Amino acid sequence: MKLIVDPVMCAGYGSCHELLPEVIDLDDWGFPLLRTPGPDRTSAQVPPAVERHAKRAAAACPKLALRLER
Amino acid sequence: MRLAAQPSDVAGSKGTRRLVASIDSSLTAHHDAYGHLPVNRHGLAAASDLAHRVDVAGLRGRGGGWFPTARKMQAVAGQVKRRRQRPVVIANGMEGEPASHKDSLLLTRSPHLVLDGLQLMAQTMGARDAFLAVPAGSPAIPVLQLAMLERSSAKLDAKQPKLLIGPDRYVASEESALANAAGGGQQLPQFAPRRHESGLGRRPTLVNNVETLAHLACIARYGPEWFRQLGTTASPGTTLVTVSGIVQNPAVLEITVGTTVSDILSSVGGTTQPLQACLTGGFGGTWVAASAATAGWSPEGLTDAGGVVGASVLGVIGHGTCGLAETSRIMWWLASQSAGQCGPCRFGLAAVAASLGQLTALADPVTAHERLRHQLGLIPGRGACRHPDGATRLARSALHVFSGEVDHHLHGRCTAPQSRCELQVPAPGIVPARQPKRGR
């Protein structure tokens, strides 16, 4: 499962970090920082063990800035 | 053969005057200087086999990326085929880089070369719409309007292009910003949709810098072998370059690609003081040391020296200037030019500018330097466009090229504390508040 952060939609609420800290950290300014990003730093692979947490994080984002792809 | 040495005048030795052959921007003067385009049986500019000619000519984009134009055309042609939609072609005359004057000069002096190129590209790609994008307030606007009137009276063009007048800001020259504006949206960079998703309402769009299209109009007339007579094997042809800073005669030149930095500087009367460093590519480019003066002005020539052609800007500073102070001014401007759409750019660039400012001003420089390095690591690759990446790259190049100066500053000293900045940098304005969005 791939997680994509849309940087234009993102407003830095930080709920994604609360719900999925294994994948998402926050930078100095409160914006999502992917711990192990892919070739571009706006997407990362989600470990299978936390896939359901990733779904909750995506649903909880007030700006719907997180996308999940298989 | 030189014109009077005003800034933004074109100089160049005979033989490298391909793009600005006449002072007169009229259609008559254009045809006198360049001849007519080959026409087909309908009397319209012939675009047959143009894609092949562009490929053989090895034309590379003159907007900053220097990407092979033929490959760009093929990529969009592929999208056209897959989506079964006619494309949009856009001539990019936005010239967001403030240190660059080549595009506005080209548009005011040779509008018909650009319009020929746009026409040829529109026909080759089977475009439904053709746009020429320029910033609001550009001196090229009245020239272009007149040129378009002349062409429509002469029934030159099958497809009338539309003038797209965009906001005068840095990120408005970015390709996805242009594509979005052409489709009726805001002229702001767009985050790339999933690759397998088609269109999102936007047609396949081909964006070319106006200078690229001018070269294309010449290739259509004189052929790819002619084009390759000048320049390097990897990067054939000529290119415009804006030279500024501590030179006798700041100017826009047309040079053979691969001309050395020192030869370019000689062409503008040399430097007024010993050279400390060069800014290559503009504010979105990189610094190089004076030792890079032997490098050739081409993508491959500058890479080894750590430079970039970018917007084809060469800015030079002397030893009476603090390189960190120069960079600090540029960083504040770059920060203020953020679209404000993405957090790491909107907050990060201002943070970097502040840290660099503190290092420059000797305000707790050791801590400021550490913080700066940390902040630079956070920013690249996390936005919708490459503006923050370019700004980060500039800052890093400054820390590298001016490492001696950094060392002085870490010890509480500056080699040029009273220095007046040599490069002209616009005032930064206000670091933007979040832009209201008009839906997705």
Coordinates of C-alpha atoms in Angstrom, one line a residue, chain B:
Chain B
M1 CA 28.8 43.6 -34.4
R2 CA 27.4 45.3 -31.3
L3 CA 24.4 47.5 -30.6
A4 CA 24.7 50.3 -28.1
A5 CA 25.6 48.9 -24.7
Q6 CA 22.3 49.3 -22.8
P7 CA 21.2 46.6 -20.4
S8 CA 19.0 44.1 -22.2
D9 CA 20.4 45.0 -25.6
V10 CA 21.6 42.1 -27.7
A11 CA 25.3 42.0 -28.6
G12 CA 27.0 39.2 -30.4
S13 CA 29.7 38.7 -33.0
K14 CA 28.6 38.4 -36.6
G15 CA 27.5 34.8 -37.2
T16 CA 25.9 34.3 -33.8
R17 CA 23.0 36.7 -34.6
R18 CA 20.4 34.1 -35.4
L19 CA 17.5 35.2 -33.2
V20 CA 17.6 39.0 -33.3
A21 CA 18.5 39.8 -37.0
S22 CA 16.7 43.1 -37.1
I23 CA 15.9 46.1 -34.9
D24 CA 12.5 46.3 -36.7
S25 CA 9.9 44.0 -35.2
S26 CA 7.5 44.3 -38.2
L27 CA 6.3 41.4 -40.3
T28 CA 8.0 43.0 -43.4
A29 CA 11.3 43.3 -41.7
H30 CA 10.9 39.7 -40.4
H31 CA 10.4 38.3 -43.9
D32 CA 13.3 40.5 -45.2
A33 CA 15.6 39.1 -42.6
Y34 CA 14.5 35.5 -42.4
G35 CA 12.5 34.8 -45.6
H36 CA 9.2 33.1 -45.5
L37 CA 8.4 29.8 -44.0
P38 CA 8.0 27.0 -46.5
V39 CA 4.3 26.7 -47.2
N40 CA 2.0 23.9 -48.2
R41 CA -0.5 23.9 -51.0
H42 CA -3.0 25.8 -48.9
G43 CA -0.4 28.6 -48.5
L44 CA 0.0 27.9 -44.8
A45 CA 3.3 27.2 -43.0
A46 CA 4.3 23.7 -43.7
A47 CA 5.0 21.6 -40.7
S48 CA 5.6 18.2 -42.3
D49 CA 8.5 16.3 -40.9
L50 CA 9.2 19.1 -38.4
A51 CA 9.3 16.7 -35.5
H52 CA 12.0 14.7 -37.3
R53 CA 14.0 17.9 -38.2
V54 CA 13.8 19.0 -34.5
D55 CA 15.1 15.6 -33.5
V56 CA 18.0 15.6 -36.0
A57 CA 18.8 19.2 -35.0
G58 CA 19.1 18.1 -31.4
L59 CA 17.2 21.2 -30.2
R60 CA 17.0 21.4 -26.4
G61 CA 14.6 23.6 -24.5
R62 CA 15.8 27.1 -23.6
G63 CA 13.5 27.5 -20.6
G64 CA 15.8 26.1 -18.0
G65 CA 15.5 22.4 -18.3
W66 CA 17.4 22.0 -21.6
F67 CA 15.3 18.9 -22.2
P68 CA 15.4 17.6 -25.8
T69 CA 12.5 19.2 -27.5
A70 CA 11.8 16.3 -29.8
R71 CA 11.4 14.0 -26.8
K72 CA 9.0 16.4 -25.2
M73 CA 6.9 16.5 -28.4
Q74 CA 6.9 12.7 -28.5
A75 CA 5.8 12.4 -24.9
V76 CA 2.8 14.7 -25.5
A77 CA 2.0 13.0 -28.8
G78 CA 1.8 9.8 -26.8
Q79 CA -0.7 11.3 -24.3
V80 CA -2.7 12.6 -27.3
K81 CA -2.9 9.1 -28.7
R82 CA -3.8 7.5 -25.4
R83 CA -6.4 10.0 -24.3
R84 CA -7.7 10.7 -27.8
Q85 CA -7.7 14.4 -27.1
R86 CA -6.2 17.2 -29.1
P87 CA -3.4 19.0 -27.3
V88 CA -2.8 22.5 -26.2
V89 CA 0.5 24.2 -27.0
I90 CA 1.8 27.1 -25.0
A91 CA 4.7 29.4 -25.7
N92 CA 6.2 30.3 -22.3
G93 CA 7.2 34.0 -22.2
M94 CA 6.5 34.4 -18.5
E95 CA 10.3 34.8 -17.6
G96 CA 9.7 34.6 -13.9
E97 CA 13.4 34.8 -13.2
P98 CA 14.1 38.5 -12.4
A99 CA 17.7 38.4 -13.5
S100 CA 16.7 37.2 -17.0
H101 CA 15.8 39.6 -19.7
K102 CA 16.3 37.3 -22.8
D103 CA 12.7 36.3 -23.3
S104 CA 11.2 39.8 -23.1
L105 CA 13.9 41.1 -25.4
L106 CA 13.3 38.3 -27.9
L107 CA 9.5 38.9 -27.8
T108 CA 9.9 42.7 -28.4
R109 CA 12.6 42.3 -31.1
S110 CA 11.6 39.1 -32.9
P111 CA 7.9 38.5 -32.1
H112 CA 7.4 36.9 -35.5
L113 CA 10.1 34.3 -35.0
V114 CA 8.4 33.2 -31.8
L115 CA 4.9 33.3 -33.4
D116 CA 6.2 31.3 -36.4
G117 CA 7.5 28.7 -34.0
L118 CA 4.3 28.6 -32.1
Q119 CA 2.3 28.2 -35.3
L120 CA 4.6 25.3 -36.5
M121 CA 4.4 23.6 -33.2
A122 CA 0.6 23.9 -33.1
Q123 CA 0.3 22.4 -36.6
T124 CA 2.8 19.6 -36.0
M125 CA 1.0 18.6 -32.7
G126 CA -2.5 19.0 -34.1
A127 CA -3.3 21.4 -31.4
R128 CA -6.8 22.6 -30.7
D129 CA -5.5 25.8 -29.0
A130 CA -2.3 27.8 -28.9
F131 CA -1.3 30.3 -26.3
L132 CA 1.5 32.7 -25.8
A133 CA 1.9 33.4 -22.1
V134 CA 3.4 36.7 -20.9
P135 CA 3.3 38.5 -17.5
A136 CA 1.0 41.4 -16.9
G137 CA 2.8 44.7 -17.6
S138 CA 5.2 43.1 -20.0
P139 CA 6.5 45.6 -22.6
A140 CA 6.1 42.8 -25.1
I141 CA 2.3 42.9 -24.9
P142 CA 1.7 45.8 -27.4
V143 CA 4.4 44.4 -29.7
L144 CA 2.7 41.0 -29.7
Q145 CA -0.7 42.4 -30.2
L146 CA 0.5 44.3 -33.2
A147 CA 2.4 41.3 -34.6
M148 CA -0.7 39.1 -34.2
L149 CA -2.8 41.7 -36.1
E150 CA -0.2 41.8 -38.9
R151 CA -0.3 38.0 -39.2
S152 CA -4.0 37.8 -39.3
S153 CA -4.2 40.5 -42.0
A154 CA -1.7 38.5 -44.0
K155 CA -3.6 35.3 -43.2
L156 CA -0.3 33.6 -42.2
D157 CA -1.6 31.3 -39.4
A158 CA -4.1 28.5 -39.6
K159 CA -4.6 28.7 -35.9
Q160 CA -4.8 32.1 -34.2
P161 CA -2.9 32.0 -30.9
K162 CA -4.3 33.6 -27.8
L163 CA -2.3 35.9 -25.6
L164 CA -2.4 34.6 -22.0
I165 CA -1.6 37.4 -19.7
G166 CA -0.5 35.9 -16.4
P167 CA 0.4 37.3 -12.9
D168 CA 3.9 38.7 -12.6
R169 CA 5.2 36.2 -10.1
Y170 CA 8.0 33.6 -10.1
V171 CA 5.9 30.4 -9.9
A172 CA 3.5 31.5 -12.7
S173 CA 6.1 30.4 -15.3
E174 CA 6.1 26.8 -14.1
E175 CA 4.6 24.4 -16.6
S176 CA 1.7 22.9 -14.7
A177 CA 0.8 26.5 -13.7
L178 CA 0.6 27.4 -17.3
A179 CA -1.3 24.3 -18.3
N180 CA -3.8 25.0 -15.5
A181 CA -4.2 28.7 -16.5
A182 CA -4.8 27.7 -20.2
G183 CA -7.6 25.4 -19.0
G184 CA -9.2 28.3 -17.1
G185 CA -7.8 27.7 -13.7
Q186 CA -5.3 29.6 -11.4
Q187 CA -1.8 30.1 -12.7
L188 CA -0.3 28.2 -9.8
P189 CA 1.8 24.9 -9.8
Q190 CA -0.4 21.8 -9.5
F191 CA 0.5 18.6 -7.6
A192 CA 1.0 15.8 -10.1
P193 CA -2.0 13.5 -10.3
R194 CA -1.6 9.7 -10.2
R195 CA 0.3 8.7 -13.4
H196 CA -2.4 6.4 -14.7
E197 CA -5.2 8.9 -14.3
S198 CA -5.9 10.7 -17.5
G199 CA -6.5 14.4 -18.0
L200 CA -8.4 15.4 -14.8
G201 CA -10.1 17.8 -17.2
R202 CA -6.8 19.0 -18.6
R203 CA -5.8 18.3 -22.1
P204 CA -2.3 17.0 -23.0
T205 CA -0.3 20.2 -22.9
L206 CA 3.1 21.0 -24.5
V207 CA 4.9 24.0 -23.0
N208 CA 8.0 25.4 -24.8
N209 CA 10.0 28.5 -23.9
V210 CA 9.7 31.3 -26.4
E211 CA 13.4 31.1 -27.3
T212 CA 13.0 27.4 -28.1
L213 CA 10.2 28.2 -30.5
A214 CA 12.3 30.9 -32.2
H215 CA 15.1 28.3 -32.8
L216 CA 12.5 26.0 -34.1
A217 CA 11.3 28.6 -36.6
C218 CA 14.8 28.9 -37.9
I219 CA 15.3 25.1 -38.1
A220 CA 12.1 24.9 -40.2
R221 CA 13.6 27.4 -42.6
Y222 CA 17.3 26.5 -42.8
G223 CA 17.4 22.8 -41.6
P224 CA 18.9 20.8 -38.8
E225 CA 22.4 20.7 -40.3
W226 CA 22.5 24.5 -40.4
F227 CA 21.4 24.5 -36.7
R228 CA 24.2 22.2 -35.8
Q229 CA 26.9 24.3 -37.4
L230 CA 27.3 26.1 -34.1
G231 CA 27.3 24.9 -30.6
T232 CA 28.3 21.6 -29.1
T233 CA 27.4 18.0 -30.2
A234 CA 25.3 17.5 -27.0
S235 CA 23.8 21.0 -27.1
P236 CA 23.8 22.4 -30.6
G237 CA 22.9 25.9 -31.7
T238 CA 23.1 29.3 -30.1
T239 CA 21.5 30.6 -27.0
L240 CA 20.7 33.9 -25.4
V241 CA 22.3 34.7 -22.1
T242 CA 21.7 37.6 -19.7
V243 CA 24.9 39.0 -18.1
S244 CA 24.8 41.2 -15.1
G245 CA 26.7 42.2 -12.0
I246 CA 30.2 43.7 -12.0
V247 CA 30.6 43.8 -15.8
Q248 CA 31.3 46.9 -17.9
N249 CA 28.2 46.5 -20.0
P250 CA 25.4 44.4 -18.6
A251 CA 23.6 42.9 -21.6
V252 CA 21.7 40.1 -23.3
L253 CA 24.0 38.3 -25.7
E254 CA 23.4 35.6 -28.3
I255 CA 26.3 33.2 -28.0
T256 CA 27.3 29.9 -29.5
V257 CA 26.5 27.2 -26.9
G258 CA 29.7 26.1 -25.3
T259 CA 31.3 29.6 -25.3
T260 CA 33.4 29.9 -22.1
V261 CA 32.3 32.1 -19.2
S262 CA 35.5 34.2 -19.6
D263 CA 34.8 34.8 -23.3
I264 CA 31.2 35.8 -22.4
L265 CA 32.6 38.2 -19.8
S266 CA 35.0 39.6 -22.4
S267 CA 32.1 40.2 -24.8
V268 CA 30.5 42.6 -22.3
G269 CA 33.7 44.5 -21.7
G270 CA 35.1 42.4 -18.9
T271 CA 34.6 42.8 -15.1
T272 CA 35.1 46.1 -13.3
Q273 CA 36.9 44.3 -10.4
P274 CA 38.6 40.9 -9.9
L275 CA 36.0 38.2 -10.0
Q276 CA 35.0 36.4 -6.8
A277 CA 32.2 34.2 -8.0
C278 CA 29.5 33.7 -10.6
L279 CA 25.8 33.1 -10.2
T280 CA 24.7 30.7 -13.0
G281 CA 21.1 30.1 -14.0
G282 CA 19.6 32.9 -12.0
F283 CA 18.1 33.1 -8.5
G284 CA 16.9 29.5 -9.0
G285 CA 20.4 28.5 -10.1
T286 CA 23.8 28.0 -8.3
W287 CA 26.9 29.8 -7.4
V288 CA 30.3 28.8 -8.9
A289 CA 33.8 29.8 -8.0
A290 CA 35.8 32.2 -10.2
S291 CA 37.9 29.2 -11.3
A292 CA 34.9 28.1 -13.3
A293 CA 35.5 30.9 -15.8
T294 CA 37.0 28.3 -18.1
A295 CA 33.8 26.3 -18.2
G296 CA 31.7 26.3 -21.4
W297 CA 28.2 27.7 -21.3
S298 CA 26.2 24.5 -21.9
P299 CA 24.5 22.0 -19.6
E300 CA 27.4 19.6 -19.9
G301 CA 30.1 22.3 -19.6
L302 CA 28.7 23.9 -16.4
T303 CA 27.8 20.7 -14.6
D304 CA 31.4 19.8 -13.7
A305 CA 31.9 23.3 -12.2
G306 CA 28.7 22.9 -10.2
G307 CA 26.8 25.4 -12.3
V308 CA 23.6 25.2 -14.3
V309 CA 22.5 27.0 -17.4
G310 CA 19.0 27.3 -16.0
A311 CA 17.4 30.5 -17.3
S312 CA 20.7 31.3 -19.0
V313 CA 21.7 34.0 -16.5
L314 CA 25.3 34.9 -15.6
G315 CA 25.7 37.2 -12.6
V316 CA 29.1 38.1 -11.4
I317 CA 30.4 39.5 -8.1
G318 CA 33.7 40.8 -6.9
H319 CA 35.7 40.4 -3.7
G320 CA 34.2 43.6 -2.2
T321 CA 31.0 41.7 -1.7
C322 CA 30.0 39.2 0.9
G323 CA 28.6 36.2 -0.9
L324 CA 26.4 35.3 2.0
A325 CA 24.9 38.7 2.0
E326 CA 24.1 38.5 -1.7
T327 CA 22.6 35.1 -1.2
S328 CA 20.6 36.3 1.8
R329 CA 18.8 38.9 -0.3
I330 CA 18.0 36.4 -3.0
M331 CA 16.7 33.9 -0.5
W332 CA 14.3 36.4 1.0
W333 CA 13.0 37.1 -2.5
L334 CA 12.6 33.4 -3.3
A335 CA 10.8 32.9 0.0
S336 CA 8.4 35.7 -0.8
Q337 CA 7.7 34.1 -4.2
S338 CA 6.4 30.9 -2.8
A339 CA 2.9 30.2 -4.1
G340 CA 2.0 29.5 -0.5
Q341 CA 0.3 26.2 -1.3
C342 CA 2.7 23.8 0.4
G343 CA 3.9 24.0 4.0
P344 CA 7.5 23.0 3.6
C345 CA 8.0 25.8 1.0
R346 CA 5.8 28.5 2.5
F347 CA 7.4 28.1 6.0
G348 CA 10.7 26.5 5.1
L349 CA 12.0 29.0 2.7
A350 CA 11.3 31.9 5.1
A351 CA 13.0 29.9 7.8
V352 CA 16.1 29.3 5.7
A353 CA 16.2 33.0 4.7
A354 CA 16.0 33.9 8.4
S355 CA 18.8 31.5 9.4
L356 CA 21.0 32.6 6.5
G357 CA 20.3 36.2 7.5
Q358 CA 21.4 35.6 11.0
L359 CA 24.6 33.9 9.9
T360 CA 25.3 36.8 7.5
A361 CA 24.6 39.4 10.2
L362 CA 26.8 37.5 12.8
A363 CA 23.8 37.0 15.1
D364 CA 24.7 33.8 17.0
P365 CA 26.3 32.6 13.7
V366 CA 27.2 29.1 14.9
T367 CA 23.7 28.2 16.0
A368 CA 22.3 29.9 12.9
H369 CA 24.6 27.8 10.7
E370 CA 23.5 24.5 12.3
R371 CA 19.9 25.5 12.1
L372 CA 20.3 26.4 8.4
R373 CA 21.8 23.0 7.5
H374 CA 19.0 21.2 9.4
Q375 CA 16.3 23.3 7.6
L376 CA 17.9 22.8 4.2
G377 CA 17.6 19.0 4.7
L378 CA 13.9 19.2 5.4
I379 CA 12.7 21.1 2.3
P380 CA 13.5 19.4 -1.1
G381 CA 11.0 17.2 -2.8
R382 CA 8.1 17.9 -0.6
G383 CA 6.2 20.5 -2.6
A384 CA 4.0 20.5 -5.7
C385 CA 6.8 22.2 -7.8
R386 CA 10.5 22.6 -7.7
H387 CA 10.7 26.1 -6.5
P388 CA 11.8 25.2 -2.9
D389 CA 14.2 22.6 -4.4
G390 CA 15.9 25.4 -6.4
A391 CA 16.0 27.7 -3.5
T392 CA 17.6 25.0 -1.3
R393 CA 20.1 24.2 -4.0
L394 CA 21.1 27.9 -4.2
A395 CA 21.7 28.1 -0.5
R396 CA 23.7 24.9 -0.4
S397 CA 25.9 26.2 -3.3
A398 CA 26.5 29.4 -1.4
L399 CA 27.7 27.5 1.7
H400 CA 30.0 25.5 -0.6
V401 CA 31.4 28.3 -2.8
F402 CA 31.6 30.8 0.0
S403 CA 32.9 28.3 2.6
G404 CA 35.8 30.6 3.4
E405 CA 33.4 33.4 4.2
V406 CA 31.2 31.0 6.2
D407 CA 34.3 30.2 8.3
H408 CA 34.9 33.9 9.0
H409 CA 31.3 34.3 10.0
L410 CA 31.4 31.4 12.4
H411 CA 34.2 33.2 14.1
G412 CA 32.3 36.4 14.2
R413 CA 33.9 38.2 11.3
C414 CA 32.9 39.2 7.7
T415 CA 35.4 40.0 4.9
A416 CA 33.1 42.7 3.5
P417 CA 30.8 44.0 6.3
Q418 CA 30.0 47.3 4.5
S419 CA 29.4 45.6 1.2
R420 CA 26.8 46.8 -1.2
C421 CA 25.1 44.0 -2.9
E422 CA 26.2 43.8 -6.6
L423 CA 23.3 41.7 -8.0
Q424 CA 20.0 43.5 -8.5
V425 CA 17.4 41.7 -6.4
P426 CA 13.8 42.9 -6.3
A427 CA 12.4 43.7 -2.8
P428 CA 10.9 40.5 -1.3
G429 CA 7.4 41.9 -0.5
I430 CA 5.4 40.0 2.0
V431 CA 5.9 36.3 2.6
P432 CA 2.5 35.0 1.5
A433 CA -0.4 34.0 3.7
R434 CA -2.3 30.9 2.7
Q435 CA -4.0 31.4 -0.6
P436 CA -7.7 30.7 -0.7
K437 CA -8.5 27.8 -2.9
R438 CA -11.3 27.7 -5.5
G439 CA -12.2 24.1 -5.0
R440 CA -10.0 21.2 -6.0

